[in-house]
Amino acid sequence: MVTRDEGRFQEAHWGWRGECGLELVVVSMREADRFHVFIEPMEVDHALAHLGLKDEVVEWRADVGVRIPREGWALTRMDETGNRYDVAQSPERAHVACFARILEARAHKQSCSVEFRGPPAHEEAAWKVWAVIRQDEYGNRAEVARLQCEQGARAFAEVYEADPRHKQTYFVEPVAPRS
């Protein structure tokens, strides 16, 4: 956790990685009594489940309007009357299986299944990583976060770029994945 106190503005940053491999960054804005979660768009529901939050407390989601891929691992839920519906989809089976375990532990009379849909995703696309870079007025650069979704990384950078308290510039660039 990193904290920063600039007079009346207090901010705390947490980086978190679940046993299933899900990674997210949480930024708490104390003066606004709210926080931002930075995560791959297709993993929002999975992250909310880990954080113990219900969708109705969420004010804005970066994944709104993002087309759900037709390929990858799908989490399908079946209610007590036999109705089935897709809850989430991800190229990562471990993430979908973890999300299924969380939901099954909380749900009454509902079951979840993890199913593969379509051919395997192209390996090269799975290895594309986007870094959010912070650069100060002297040209010093620091990597703030890494995300597999360019749109999510750009949203992360835009939040910081729009805040007048930050004297740095934030931008996104592709990087090689960590091994």
XYZ file of C-alpha atoms in Angstrom:
179
model
C 0.000 0.000 0.000
C 1.205 3.498 -0.852
C -0.386 6.537 0.823
C -0.122 10.179 -0.066
C -1.425 13.156 1.928
C -1.501 16.547 0.213
C -3.286 18.691 2.787
C -6.989 17.900 2.629
C -6.554 15.268 -0.103
C -5.572 11.779 0.984
C -5.011 8.921 -1.388
C -4.037 5.298 -0.858
C -3.026 2.756 -3.534
C -3.138 -1.025 -3.200
C -1.911 -3.616 -5.643
C -3.476 -7.048 -5.220
C -3.048 -10.456 -6.825
C -5.438 -13.295 -6.045
C -4.486 -16.955 -5.858
C -6.251 -17.390 -9.203
C -3.849 -14.883 -10.835
C -6.286 -11.959 -10.988
C -4.432 -8.658 -10.551
C -5.978 -5.325 -9.724
C -5.075 -1.870 -8.466
C -7.315 -0.050 -5.979
C -7.065 3.704 -5.432
C -8.909 5.114 -2.423
C -9.798 8.823 -2.572
C -10.457 9.658 1.078
C -11.957 13.128 0.507
C -14.559 11.662 -1.846
C -15.156 8.563 0.325
C -14.918 6.368 -2.769
C -12.363 4.232 -4.528
C -11.386 3.232 -8.043
C -10.539 -0.322 -9.084
C -8.366 -0.733 -12.165
C -8.834 -4.135 -13.778
C -9.209 -5.732 -17.175
C -12.729 -4.939 -18.462
C -13.685 -8.605 -18.803
C -12.713 -9.225 -15.147
C -14.826 -6.517 -13.434
C -17.415 -8.931 -11.994
C -14.686 -11.305 -10.838
C -12.864 -8.425 -9.070
C -16.090 -7.210 -7.429
C -16.710 -10.750 -6.144
C -13.213 -10.872 -4.588
C -13.761 -7.438 -3.024
C -17.153 -8.494 -1.684
C -18.985 -5.689 -3.516
C -22.360 -5.877 -5.194
C -22.840 -4.345 -8.632
C -25.374 -1.800 -7.327
C -22.659 0.069 -5.368
C -20.676 0.637 -8.574
C -21.136 4.120 -10.078
C -19.264 3.570 -13.353
C -17.705 0.604 -15.146
C -15.086 0.720 -17.886
C -16.529 -2.452 -19.391
C -19.880 -0.848 -20.281
C -20.323 -1.248 -24.027
C -17.305 -3.578 -24.354
C -18.238 -6.436 -26.646
C -18.051 -9.775 -24.857
C -15.782 -12.147 -26.773
C -17.365 -15.299 -28.135
C -14.258 -17.356 -27.429
C -12.655 -18.351 -24.142
C -13.914 -19.727 -20.843
C -17.503 -18.902 -19.892
C -19.031 -18.998 -16.441
C -22.621 -20.210 -16.773
C -25.047 -20.110 -13.879
C -28.136 -22.311 -13.518
C -30.930 -21.306 -11.147
C -33.276 -23.618 -9.242
C -35.754 -23.701 -12.161
C -33.125 -24.816 -14.704
C -32.638 -21.442 -16.434
C -29.060 -20.989 -17.625
C -27.286 -17.721 -18.336
C -23.733 -16.551 -18.873
C -22.259 -14.537 -16.016
C -18.702 -13.883 -17.240
C -16.193 -14.816 -19.884
C -12.398 -14.676 -19.886
C -9.449 -16.151 -21.753
C -8.171 -17.309 -18.325
C -9.784 -20.531 -17.114
C -8.388 -20.050 -13.597
C -10.140 -16.670 -13.293
C -13.504 -18.049 -14.398
C -13.173 -21.092 -12.120
C -12.291 -18.846 -9.171
C -15.279 -16.596 -9.864
C -17.499 -19.716 -10.019
C -16.249 -20.867 -6.578
C -16.980 -17.420 -5.074
C -20.503 -17.357 -6.523
C -21.308 -20.937 -5.500
C -20.188 -20.220 -1.941
C -22.637 -17.288 -1.769
C -25.582 -18.572 -3.821
C -28.479 -20.658 -2.569
C -29.938 -23.277 -4.927
C -27.821 -22.167 -7.874
C -24.922 -23.929 -9.540
C -22.156 -22.708 -11.801
C -20.248 -24.395 -14.585
C -17.144 -23.422 -16.509
C -17.335 -24.129 -20.233
C -14.945 -23.535 -23.098
C -16.352 -21.611 -26.063
C -14.780 -21.486 -29.498
C -11.225 -22.192 -30.604
C -8.318 -21.181 -28.345
C -7.423 -17.497 -28.421
C -4.375 -16.566 -30.479
C -1.328 -16.789 -28.192
C 0.167 -13.512 -29.393
C -2.936 -11.551 -28.333
C -2.806 -13.126 -24.879
C 0.719 -11.786 -24.345
C 0.000 -8.151 -25.202
C 0.601 -5.995 -22.123
C 0.040 -2.243 -21.661
C 1.946 -0.192 -19.091
C 0.663 2.997 -17.497
C 3.677 5.311 -17.273
C 4.056 8.359 -15.030
C 6.559 11.002 -16.166
C 7.512 14.047 -14.088
C 8.587 17.490 -15.316
C 12.250 16.347 -15.389
C 11.567 13.404 -17.683
C 11.841 10.757 -14.954
C 9.573 7.839 -15.812
C 8.003 5.201 -13.585
C 5.695 2.334 -14.405
C 2.488 2.649 -12.363
C 0.568 -0.444 -13.521
C 0.418 -3.165 -16.181
C -2.832 -4.299 -17.778
C -3.641 -6.676 -20.625
C -6.383 -4.380 -21.898
C -5.334 -1.193 -23.662
C -8.716 0.431 -22.951
C -8.405 -0.276 -19.212
C -4.852 1.101 -19.129
C -5.954 4.275 -20.937
C -8.869 4.718 -18.500
C -6.425 4.354 -15.590
C -4.092 6.993 -17.091
C -6.973 9.382 -17.882
C -8.180 9.375 -14.262
C -4.774 10.540 -13.067
C -4.185 12.900 -15.980
C -7.498 14.678 -15.254
C -6.694 15.245 -11.563
C -5.099 18.717 -11.125
C -3.279 17.580 -7.968
C -0.993 15.365 -10.053
C 1.904 17.322 -11.523
C 3.051 14.420 -13.691
C 1.955 13.231 -17.106
C 0.393 9.793 -17.460
C 0.360 7.794 -20.684
C 0.121 4.218 -21.961
C 2.588 2.200 -23.991
C 2.939 -1.484 -24.948
C 5.583 -3.455 -23.049
C 6.957 -6.984 -23.023
C 5.251 -9.249 -20.468
C 7.138 -10.174 -17.302
C 8.411 -13.701 -17.286
